Coordinates of C-alpha atoms in Angstrom, one line a residue:
M970 CA 50.5 -106.0 113.9
Q971 CA 48.6 -105.0 110.6
V972 CA 45.5 -104.0 113.0
F973 CA 48.1 -101.4 115.3
R974 CA 49.0 -100.2 111.6
R975 CA 45.4 -99.0 110.4
R976 CA 44.2 -97.5 113.9
G977 CA 47.5 -95.8 113.9
A978 CA 47.1 -94.8 110.6
R979 CA 43.2 -93.3 111.3
L980 CA 44.4 -91.6 114.0
E981 CA 46.8 -89.4 112.1
E982 CA 44.2 -89.1 109.6
R983 CA 42.2 -87.8 112.2
A984 CA 44.7 -85.6 113.8
E985 CA 45.5 -84.1 110.5
G986 CA 41.9 -83.6 109.6
A987 CA 41.3 -81.6 113.0
V988 CA 44.9 -79.5 112.8
G989 CA 43.3 -78.5 109.3
T990 CA 40.3 -77.7 110.8
A991 CA 40.9 -76.0 113.4
F992 CA 43.7 -73.8 110.8
T993 CA 41.2 -73.5 108.8
A994 CA 38.7 -71.7 111.1
L995 CA 41.4 -69.5 112.7
D996 CA 42.3 -68.6 108.8
R997 CA 38.7 -67.1 107.9
R998 CA 39.0 -65.0 111.1
L999 CA 42.9 -64.3 111.1
P1000 CA 45.3 -63.3 108.7
L1001 CA 47.4 -66.9 109.7
A1002 CA 48.2 -67.9 106.0
E1003 CA 49.5 -64.6 104.7
G1004 CA 51.5 -64.2 107.8
A1005 CA 53.3 -67.4 107.9
K1006 CA 54.0 -67.2 104.6
A1007 CA 55.4 -63.7 104.6
L1008 CA 57.6 -64.2 108.0
L1009 CA 58.5 -68.2 106.6
R1010 CA 60.4 -65.7 103.9
K1011 CA 61.4 -63.0 105.7
A1012 CA 65.5 -62.5 104.9
F1013 CA 67.6 -62.8 108.2
P1014 CA 71.1 -61.4 108.2
D1015 CA 74.2 -63.1 108.6
H1016 CA 76.3 -61.0 110.0
W1017 CA 77.6 -61.7 113.1
S1018 CA 77.4 -58.3 114.8
F1019 CA 73.6 -58.8 114.2
L1020 CA 73.3 -61.1 116.8
L1021 CA 73.8 -58.9 119.8
G1022 CA 69.8 -57.5 119.1
E1023 CA 69.1 -61.7 119.7
I1024 CA 71.2 -61.7 122.9
A1025 CA 69.7 -59.0 124.0
L1026 CA 66.2 -60.3 123.5
Y1027 CA 67.2 -63.6 125.3
S1028 CA 69.1 -62.2 128.0
F1029 CA 65.6 -60.5 128.8
V1030 CA 63.1 -63.9 128.2
V1031 CA 65.7 -65.2 130.5
L1032 CA 65.6 -62.4 133.0
V1033 CA 61.2 -62.9 132.8
I1034 CA 61.0 -66.2 133.3
T1035 CA 63.8 -65.4 136.3
G1036 CA 61.9 -63.2 137.3
T1037 CA 58.9 -64.9 137.6
Y1038 CA 60.2 -67.9 139.9
L1039 CA 61.3 -65.1 142.4
T1040 CA 58.2 -63.4 142.6
L1041 CA 56.9 -66.0 144.4
F1042 CA 58.6 -65.6 147.8
F1043 CA 59.9 -61.9 147.7
D1044 CA 58.2 -59.3 149.7
P1045 CA 59.2 -55.7 149.3
S1046 CA 57.7 -54.5 152.8
M1047 CA 60.1 -51.8 154.5
A1048 CA 58.1 -53.0 157.6
E1049 CA 60.9 -54.3 160.3
T1050 CA 61.3 -58.2 161.6
V1051 CA 63.8 -60.1 163.5
Y1052 CA 65.4 -62.3 161.2
H1053 CA 66.0 -66.2 162.5
G1054 CA 66.8 -68.1 159.4
R1055 CA 69.5 -70.2 158.5
H1056 CA 72.2 -67.6 157.6
F1057 CA 73.4 -67.8 161.4
P1058 CA 75.6 -64.8 161.7
L1059 CA 72.5 -62.2 160.7
D1060 CA 70.4 -64.2 163.3
G1061 CA 68.5 -62.0 165.6
T1062 CA 69.3 -58.6 163.1
R1063 CA 66.7 -56.2 162.6
M1064 CA 66.0 -56.0 159.2
S1065 CA 63.5 -55.1 156.6
H1066 CA 61.1 -58.3 155.6
A1067 CA 62.3 -57.3 151.7
Y1068 CA 66.0 -57.9 153.1
A1069 CA 65.0 -60.8 155.1
S1070 CA 62.9 -62.2 152.4
T1071 CA 65.7 -62.2 150.0
L1072 CA 67.6 -64.1 152.7
H1073 CA 65.5 -66.4 152.5
I1074 CA 65.7 -66.7 148.9
S1075 CA 69.1 -67.6 148.7
F1076 CA 69.4 -69.6 151.7
E1077 CA 66.3 -71.6 152.0
V1078 CA 64.3 -71.3 148.9
R1079 CA 65.9 -74.7 146.8
G1080 CA 67.4 -73.3 143.6
G1081 CA 66.5 -69.5 144.6
L1082 CA 70.2 -68.2 145.1
L1083 CA 70.7 -69.9 141.5
I1084 CA 68.1 -68.2 140.0
R1085 CA 69.2 -64.7 141.7
Q1086 CA 72.6 -64.8 140.9
I1087 CA 70.7 -65.7 137.0
H1088 CA 68.8 -63.3 137.3
H1089 CA 71.5 -60.4 137.8
W1090 CA 73.8 -61.3 135.1
S1091 CA 71.1 -61.7 133.0
S1092 CA 70.1 -58.0 133.4
L1093 CA 73.7 -57.2 132.7
V1094 CA 73.9 -58.9 129.9
F1095 CA 70.3 -57.3 128.7
L1096 CA 71.7 -53.9 129.5
A1097 CA 75.1 -54.3 128.0
A1098 CA 73.7 -56.6 124.4
I1099 CA 71.4 -53.1 124.1
G1100 CA 74.3 -50.4 124.3
T1101 CA 76.5 -52.5 122.3
H1102 CA 74.0 -53.0 119.8
L1103 CA 73.2 -49.0 119.6
F1104 CA 76.3 -48.6 118.9
R1105 CA 77.0 -51.2 116.4
V1106 CA 73.7 -49.0 114.8
F1107 CA 75.1 -46.1 115.1
F1108 CA 78.5 -46.7 113.6
T1109 CA 77.3 -48.5 110.8
G1110 CA 74.9 -45.6 109.8
A1111 CA 71.6 -48.1 110.6
F1112 CA 69.5 -45.4 112.1
R1113 CA 69.7 -43.1 108.9
R1114 CA 66.3 -43.2 106.6
P1115 CA 64.1 -45.6 107.0
R1116 CA 64.3 -46.7 110.9
E1117 CA 64.8 -43.4 112.8
L1118 CA 61.7 -44.7 114.5
N1119 CA 63.8 -47.9 115.2
W1120 CA 66.6 -45.8 116.8
M1121 CA 64.1 -43.7 119.1
V1122 CA 62.7 -47.0 120.4
G1123 CA 65.6 -48.6 121.3
V1124 CA 67.4 -45.9 122.6
T1125 CA 63.9 -45.4 124.9
L1126 CA 64.7 -49.6 125.7
F1127 CA 68.2 -48.3 126.8
M1128 CA 66.5 -46.0 129.1
L1129 CA 63.6 -48.0 130.5
S1130 CA 66.3 -50.8 130.7
M1131 CA 68.3 -48.6 132.9
L1132 CA 65.4 -47.8 134.9
E1133 CA 64.6 -51.4 135.7
G1134 CA 67.8 -52.2 136.5
F1135 CA 68.0 -50.0 138.8
A1136 CA 64.9 -50.4 140.6
G1137 CA 65.6 -54.2 140.2
Y1138 CA 68.9 -53.5 142.6
S1139 CA 67.3 -51.2 144.7
L1140 CA 64.6 -54.2 146.3
P1141 CA 67.0 -55.8 148.3
D1142 CA 67.2 -53.1 151.2
D1143 CA 70.6 -54.3 152.1
S1144 CA 73.4 -51.5 152.7
L1145 CA 74.8 -51.6 149.2
S1146 CA 71.4 -50.9 147.2
G1147 CA 69.9 -48.3 150.5
T1148 CA 73.6 -46.4 149.4
G1149 CA 71.8 -45.9 146.1
L1150 CA 68.3 -45.1 146.9
R1151 CA 70.5 -42.4 149.7
T1152 CA 71.9 -41.0 146.5
A1153 CA 68.4 -41.4 144.4
N1154 CA 66.5 -39.3 147.4
A1155 CA 69.5 -36.7 147.3
I1156 CA 68.8 -36.6 143.3
V1157 CA 65.3 -36.2 143.7
T1158 CA 65.5 -33.6 146.2
S1159 CA 68.0 -31.5 144.3
I1160 CA 64.7 -31.1 141.4
P1161 CA 64.3 -27.1 142.0
L1162 CA 61.0 -26.2 142.9
V1163 CA 59.1 -29.9 143.3
G1164 CA 61.6 -31.6 144.3
S1165 CA 61.1 -31.9 148.2
Y1166 CA 57.5 -33.1 147.1
L1167 CA 58.6 -35.4 145.1
N1168 CA 60.4 -36.4 147.4
F1169 CA 57.8 -37.4 150.6
F1170 CA 55.7 -38.7 147.3
L1171 CA 58.0 -41.0 146.4
W1172 CA 59.2 -42.6 149.6
Q1173 CA 56.3 -41.6 151.6
G1174 CA 57.5 -39.5 154.2
A1175 CA 60.6 -38.6 155.2
Y1176 CA 63.8 -40.5 154.5
P1177 CA 63.9 -43.1 154.2
G1178 CA 60.5 -43.6 154.3
T1179 CA 58.4 -46.2 154.1
G1180 CA 56.9 -46.4 150.7
I1181 CA 59.7 -46.6 148.3
I1182 CA 60.5 -50.2 147.8
P1183 CA 56.6 -51.5 147.8
R1184 CA 56.4 -48.9 145.0
L1185 CA 60.2 -49.9 143.2
Y1186 CA 58.1 -53.5 143.4
V1187 CA 55.3 -52.6 141.1
L1188 CA 57.7 -50.8 138.7
H1189 CA 59.9 -53.8 138.4
I1190 CA 57.5 -56.5 138.1
L1191 CA 54.5 -54.6 136.4
L1192 CA 55.0 -51.5 135.0
I1193 CA 58.4 -51.0 133.3
P1194 CA 58.7 -54.9 131.8
G1195 CA 54.9 -54.4 129.8
I1196 CA 56.3 -51.0 128.4
I1197 CA 59.2 -52.8 127.4
V1198 CA 57.9 -56.1 125.7
A1199 CA 55.2 -53.7 123.9
L1200 CA 58.8 -51.6 122.8
I1201 CA 59.9 -54.9 121.7
A1202 CA 57.3 -55.9 119.4
L1203 CA 57.4 -52.9 117.9
H1204 CA 61.2 -53.0 117.0
L1205 CA 60.5 -56.7 115.9
L1206 CA 57.2 -54.6 113.8
L1207 CA 59.8 -52.6 112.4
V1208 CA 62.3 -55.1 111.6
V1209 CA 60.1 -57.6 109.5
T1210 CA 58.2 -54.6 107.7
L1211 CA 61.5 -51.9 107.0
K1212 CA 64.0 -55.0 106.6
H1213 CA 67.5 -55.2 107.9
T1214 CA 71.0 -53.6 106.5
H1215 CA 73.4 -55.4 105.1
W1216 CA 77.0 -54.7 104.6
N1217 CA 78.4 -54.2 101.1
K1218 CA 79.9 -56.9 99.2
P1219 CA 79.2 -58.5 95.8
G1220 CA 74.9 -58.9 95.4
H1221 CA 74.4 -56.3 98.3
T1222 CA 73.3 -53.5 97.5
N1223 CA 71.0 -50.7 98.3
R1224 CA 67.8 -51.9 96.3
N1225 CA 67.9 -55.6 97.7
V1226 CA 67.8 -57.1 101.0
V1227 CA 70.0 -60.1 101.2
G1228 CA 69.7 -62.6 104.0
Q1229 CA 69.0 -66.4 105.3
P1230 CA 65.6 -67.3 104.9
M1231 CA 63.6 -67.9 108.3
V1232 CA 63.2 -71.6 107.9
P1233 CA 65.3 -74.0 108.2
H1234 CA 68.5 -71.4 108.2
F1235 CA 68.0 -68.4 110.9
T1236 CA 65.5 -71.2 112.6
A1237 CA 68.2 -73.2 113.3
K1238 CA 70.9 -70.3 113.8
T1239 CA 68.9 -68.4 116.6
T1240 CA 67.7 -71.4 118.5
G1241 CA 71.2 -72.5 119.6
L1242 CA 71.9 -69.1 120.3
L1243 CA 69.0 -68.8 122.6
L1244 CA 70.2 -72.2 124.0
M1245 CA 73.6 -71.0 124.2
I1246 CA 72.7 -68.3 126.3
F1247 CA 70.6 -70.2 128.8
G1248 CA 73.8 -71.9 129.2
V1249 CA 76.1 -68.9 129.9
L1250 CA 73.5 -67.4 131.7
S1251 CA 73.5 -70.5 133.8
C1252 CA 77.4 -71.2 134.3
L1253 CA 77.5 -67.4 135.6
G1254 CA 74.6 -67.9 138.1
A1255 CA 76.1 -70.9 139.4
L1256 CA 80.0 -70.6 139.4
A1257 CA 80.1 -66.2 139.5
Q1258 CA 78.9 -65.2 142.6
I1259 CA 77.2 -61.9 142.4
N1260 CA 75.7 -59.2 144.6
P1261 CA 76.3 -61.1 148.1
V1262 CA 73.7 -59.3 150.2
W1263 CA 74.2 -61.1 153.3
D1264 CA 78.0 -60.0 153.2
Y1265 CA 76.7 -56.3 153.1
G1266 CA 73.8 -56.3 155.7
P1267 CA 70.6 -54.8 156.0
Y1268 CA 70.6 -51.2 155.1
R1269 CA 70.6 -48.8 158.0
P1270 CA 70.5 -44.8 157.2
D1271 CA 73.6 -44.0 159.6
Q1272 CA 76.0 -45.9 157.7
V1273 CA 77.3 -45.7 154.6
S1274 CA 79.9 -48.8 153.5
T1275 CA 83.1 -48.4 152.2
G1276 CA 83.6 -49.2 148.5
V1277 CA 80.2 -49.0 147.6
Q1278 CA 79.7 -49.4 144.1
P1279 CA 76.3 -49.3 141.7
D1280 CA 76.5 -51.7 138.1
W1281 CA 77.9 -50.2 135.7
Y1282 CA 74.5 -48.7 134.2
V1283 CA 74.6 -46.4 136.7
G1284 CA 77.8 -45.8 137.4
F1285 CA 78.6 -42.8 135.3
L1286 CA 75.9 -40.8 137.5
E1287 CA 78.0 -41.3 140.3
G1288 CA 80.8 -40.6 138.6
G1289 CA 79.7 -37.2 137.8
L1290 CA 78.5 -36.6 141.3
R1291 CA 81.8 -37.1 142.7
L1292 CA 83.7 -34.7 139.7
M1293 CA 81.1 -32.4 140.2
P1294 CA 82.6 -29.0 142.0
P1295 CA 80.4 -28.2 144.9
F1296 CA 78.4 -25.5 143.3
E1297 CA 75.1 -24.2 145.2
T1298 CA 72.6 -20.9 145.0
N1299 CA 70.4 -19.6 147.6
L1300 CA 67.4 -18.1 146.2
W1301 CA 64.9 -16.7 148.4
G1302 CA 65.1 -19.1 150.9
H1303 CA 65.4 -21.9 148.8
T1304 CA 68.8 -23.7 147.9
V1305 CA 69.5 -25.1 144.7
M1306 CA 72.2 -28.1 144.8
W1307 CA 73.7 -27.7 141.2
N1308 CA 76.5 -30.0 142.0
V1309 CA 73.8 -32.9 142.5
F1310 CA 71.1 -31.3 139.6
I1311 CA 73.1 -30.8 136.6
P1312 CA 75.5 -34.4 137.0
T1313 CA 72.6 -36.5 137.7
L1314 CA 69.8 -34.8 135.7
V1315 CA 70.4 -32.1 133.3
L1316 CA 73.8 -34.6 131.6
P1317 CA 71.5 -37.9 131.1
G1318 CA 69.0 -35.8 129.9
L1319 CA 71.1 -34.1 127.1
L1320 CA 72.8 -37.6 126.4
F1321 CA 69.3 -39.0 125.6
M1322 CA 68.1 -36.3 123.7
S1323 CA 71.2 -36.4 121.6
L1324 CA 70.5 -39.9 121.2
Y1325 CA 67.2 -38.7 120.1
L1326 CA 68.2 -36.2 117.9
Y1327 CA 71.5 -37.5 116.1
P1328 CA 69.5 -38.9 113.2
Y1329 CA 67.7 -35.6 111.8
F1330 CA 70.9 -33.6 113.0
E1331 CA 72.9 -35.5 110.7
R1332 CA 70.1 -35.4 107.9
W1333 CA 70.1 -31.9 108.2
V1334 CA 73.6 -31.6 107.8
T1335 CA 73.9 -33.7 104.7
G1336 CA 70.9 -32.7 102.6
D1337 CA 70.0 -36.6 102.6
R1338 CA 66.8 -37.7 102.4
G1339 CA 67.4 -40.8 100.8
E1340 CA 66.7 -44.4 102.0
H1341 CA 69.6 -45.9 103.1
H1342 CA 69.8 -50.0 103.2
L1343 CA 73.8 -50.3 102.9
C1344 CA 76.3 -50.4 106.6
D1345 CA 78.9 -47.9 106.0
R1346 CA 82.5 -49.0 107.2
P1347 CA 82.8 -46.8 110.3
R1348 CA 86.3 -45.6 108.8
N1349 CA 84.0 -44.0 105.5
R1350 CA 82.3 -41.7 108.1
P1351 CA 85.4 -40.2 110.2
T1352 CA 83.5 -37.4 111.8
R1353 CA 80.7 -39.5 113.0
T1354 CA 82.2 -42.0 114.2
A1355 CA 85.2 -39.9 116.2
L1356 CA 82.0 -38.8 117.9
G1357 CA 80.9 -41.9 118.9
V1358 CA 84.3 -42.1 120.6
A1359 CA 84.6 -39.6 121.6
A1360 CA 80.9 -40.5 124.0
L1361 CA 83.0 -43.3 124.3
V1362 CA 85.8 -42.1 126.3
F1363 CA 83.7 -39.2 128.1
Y1364 CA 81.2 -42.3 129.4
A1365 CA 84.8 -44.3 130.9
V1366 CA 86.1 -41.2 132.6
L1367 CA 82.7 -40.7 134.5
L1368 CA 82.6 -45.0 135.0
L1369 CA 86.0 -44.5 136.5
A1370 CA 85.3 -41.1 138.7
G1371 CA 82.4 -43.4 139.7
G1372 CA 85.1 -45.8 141.6
N1373 CA 87.5 -43.2 142.2
D1374 CA 87.8 -43.7 146.2
V1375 CA 88.5 -47.8 145.3
I1376 CA 91.0 -46.6 142.6
A1377 CA 92.8 -44.0 145.1
Y1378 CA 92.6 -47.1 147.6
S1379 CA 94.1 -49.5 145.8
F1380 CA 96.8 -47.2 144.0
R1381 CA 97.8 -45.6 147.3
I1382 CA 97.5 -42.1 145.4
S1383 CA 95.5 -39.0 147.0
V1384 CA 91.5 -39.1 146.6
D1385 CA 91.3 -35.2 145.6
A1386 CA 94.5 -35.8 142.8
L1387 CA 93.2 -38.3 141.4
T1388 CA 89.9 -36.2 141.1
W1389 CA 90.8 -33.4 139.5
V1390 CA 93.0 -35.8 137.2
L1391 CA 89.7 -37.4 135.8
R1392 CA 88.2 -33.8 135.7
T1393 CA 90.6 -32.6 133.1
A1394 CA 90.6 -36.3 131.3
L1395 CA 86.7 -35.7 131.8
V1396 CA 86.9 -32.0 129.5
L1397 CA 90.5 -33.7 127.3
G1398 CA 89.9 -37.1 126.9
P1399 CA 86.6 -37.1 124.7
V1400 CA 89.2 -34.4 122.4
A1401 CA 91.6 -36.4 122.0
A1402 CA 90.0 -39.4 121.4
F1403 CA 88.0 -37.6 118.8
W1404 CA 91.2 -36.1 116.9
L1405 CA 92.6 -39.7 117.4
T1406 CA 89.9 -41.8 115.9
K1407 CA 89.2 -39.2 112.9
R1408 CA 93.1 -39.7 112.4
L1409 CA 93.0 -43.4 112.1
C1410 CA 89.6 -43.4 110.6
L1411 CA 91.6 -41.1 107.3
A1412 CA 95.1 -43.3 107.7
L1413 CA 93.1 -46.4 107.5
Q1414 CA 91.3 -45.0 103.8
A1415 CA 94.6 -44.2 103.0
A1416 CA 95.7 -48.0 103.3
D1417 CA 93.1 -49.4 100.9
R1418 CA 93.6 -46.4 99.0
E1419 CA 97.6 -48.0 99.0
L1420 CA 95.4 -51.4 98.3
L1421 CA 93.8 -50.8 95.4
T1422 CA 96.6 -48.8 93.7
E1423 CA 99.3 -51.1 94.4
G1424 CA 98.4 -54.5 95.8
E1425 CA 98.7 -56.8 98.7
E1426 CA 102.1 -57.3 99.6
T1427 CA 103.6 -60.9 99.2
G1428 CA 106.2 -60.8 101.1
E1429 CA 108.9 -61.3 98.9
V1430 CA 111.2 -58.8 98.0
T1431 CA 112.9 -58.7 94.4
Q1432 CA 115.9 -56.6 93.4
S1433 CA 116.6 -55.0 89.5
V1434 CA 119.3 -55.7 87.7
Y1435 CA 120.2 -51.7 89.1
G1436 CA 120.5 -53.2 92.5
A1437 CA 117.2 -51.4 93.4
L1438 CA 115.2 -53.5 96.3
G1439 CA 111.3 -53.9 95.9
E1440 CA 108.2 -55.4 96.8
G1441 CA 105.8 -58.1 95.6
H1442 CA 102.8 -57.5 95.0
T1443 CA 99.6 -59.6 94.1
G1444 CA 96.3 -58.0 92.7
V1445 CA 93.2 -57.2 94.7
S1446 CA 90.5 -59.9 95.2
A1447 CA 87.1 -58.6 93.5
E1448 CA 84.7 -59.2 96.7
R1449 CA 87.6 -56.8 98.5
K1450 CA 87.8 -55.1 95.9
Y1451 CA 84.0 -54.3 95.7
V1452 CA 83.9 -53.6 99.6
I1453 CA 86.6 -50.5 99.4
L1454 CA 85.1 -48.9 96.8
V1455 CA 80.7 -49.2 97.0
R1456 CA 80.8 -46.4 99.4
D1457 CA 78.1 -43.5 100.0
V1458 CA 80.5 -40.6 101.0
P1459 CA 78.6 -36.8 100.9
E1460 CA 79.8 -34.0 100.0
P1461 CA 80.0 -30.9 101.4
L1462 CA 77.6 -28.4 100.6
P1463 CA 78.9 -25.8 98.7
P1464 CA 79.3 -22.1 99.8
A1465 CA 76.2 -20.1 98.9
A1466 CA 75.9 -17.5 96.6
G1467 CA 75.1 -13.6 98.3
P1468 CA 74.0 -13.1 101.5
T1469 CA 72.3 -16.3 103.8
S1470 CA 70.2 -16.8 107.3
R1471 CA 72.7 -18.1 110.0
G1472 CA 71.0 -21.0 110.4
L1473 CA 72.2 -22.1 106.4
R1474 CA 75.4 -20.6 107.2
L1475 CA 75.8 -22.9 110.2
R1476 CA 74.4 -26.0 108.5
I1477 CA 77.0 -24.8 105.5
A1478 CA 79.9 -24.8 108.3
L1479 CA 79.0 -28.2 110.1
S1480 CA 79.0 -29.7 106.6
G1481 CA 82.0 -29.3 106.0
W1482 CA 83.3 -30.3 109.1
Y1483 CA 82.1 -33.7 108.7
Y1484 CA 82.2 -34.1 105.1
R1485 CA 85.4 -32.2 104.2
D1486 CA 88.5 -34.6 105.4
H1487 CA 88.2 -38.1 103.2
V1488 CA 90.8 -40.0 100.9
P1489 CA 89.4 -40.0 97.2
L1490 CA 89.7 -43.1 96.1
P1491 CA 91.1 -44.6 92.4
A1492 CA 87.9 -45.3 90.2
G1493 CA 87.5 -44.8 86.5
P1494 CA 84.2 -43.8 85.4
E1495 CA 82.6 -47.2 85.0
Q1496 CA 83.6 -47.6 87.9
R1497 CA 81.9 -44.2 89.5
R1498 CA 78.6 -45.1 87.9
E1499 CA 78.5 -48.5 88.4
I1500 CA 79.1 -47.4 92.4
S1501 CA 76.2 -44.7 92.1
E1502 CA 74.1 -47.7 90.6
R1503 CA 74.7 -49.4 93.9
T1504 CA 74.7 -46.8 96.4
T1505 CA 71.7 -45.0 95.6
G1506 CA 68.3 -45.9 97.4
P1507 CA 65.0 -47.5 96.0
D1508 CA 63.4 -43.9 96.2
R1509 CA 65.5 -42.4 93.6
E1510 CA 67.2 -42.8 90.2
P1511 CA 71.1 -43.4 90.3
A1512 CA 73.0 -40.3 89.5
E1513 CA 76.7 -40.1 88.3
A1514 CA 79.3 -40.2 91.3
P1515 CA 81.4 -37.2 91.9
D1516 CA 84.7 -37.7 90.9
A1517 CA 86.9 -40.3 92.3
Q1518 CA 85.1 -41.2 95.3

């Protein structure tokens, strides 16, 4: 036994020496020790809302793993063949090689159907996590300096992920995805001047052509994933460099970064989250059927099945097409299809342009160029919160309109009547949502003020000697009082004295519209000074806060 123990000790000593030598050699050429030290000391947030980005990241990992497996068996060719596989209802049917290989993966490749469904569910979770993560960043103001670039990277990731999802959704060449490609063909053709040329180039001839699926396949497995990987790496690098934002509570200020260390806390938590995501997606792929292409049949250009609906992330484009009134213009022998061009190209372009520019627009309105590391409570920025909710309602109406035929059939109502109702809701719904959300935010601020002045209700009812009834109250905890009081509410820009430019007058008007409405909180001079110290960024000196934030 002693011999074996000495031999094991010698082997362990040699292994440690080899590892140490290899690390030293690499460290002399690469900054391994310095980089590892900085990464291990990185503070990670502990609030649940920050897990949305990790859910998106790990869903993408599942997408890459399952997509690599599917790539080994998929044939993107649009050439026709006669199917003689194991799905006997389609035996002898003419179809493309793309559709036939999808059936082959689903019924003949070991684990193919499971991997296909995990891949599809992962794509939906990936896009949903990115979208929800963007809304979390928007509503909490985490897009402000110094994180404007990271916000733009996130918006670009969401846009590319939508394109990646549509490309993958179109590959099977079944009746459902083929109808989506027919819609995409109409969208490309609607582009003035160059639409027909792009159509012939992308589809490699007149529709349905022979080249669109092979080209989408290259985009889906090579070009777009490569860009997404690069953007994810840039996003993570910026997160590590700029640090994360955090919610205001005792010890959290606009001048520090508070969180859990990477080892062991964050590593254990994120590993558990990774395994949970793998498990949930595997269960969804095994138990929840999605995209049964064998039920739809191969695509035929002269056939469109009823109830055809796209995935949710492009459903708003379908809804815009269905709500847009028929409107075309004929100029010098050319037809401009505004009813297709505006809802599918102009509307998304304006949407994403607004997302890209919003951090700079808000900074221009406030005139605030300082750094922000504290998350805003959405109620404390009522106008921004109301704008976000209005955008969500606008999107929801378009999404509902994308399935107006299914809704009308299910509830036995007129499609035309439903279309007019949704058109009205598309205009009035966001306005009503904006007004209601802003009133709700101000009401919550008023509730915070009442909580600070009167305390928390105990549920006890008292009666004075004169017979008057009163409610029992107790003091607010120091932590809750800190959360309510420590807030950064910009003041509207003061009216300009003398003649001013139109741009300045517009900026003053927008500033008043943004920040005029807020409920002042009861705070003494000493408390206002402390609030100013905690909300002032590291690039500025604390200033006396305005009267009663």
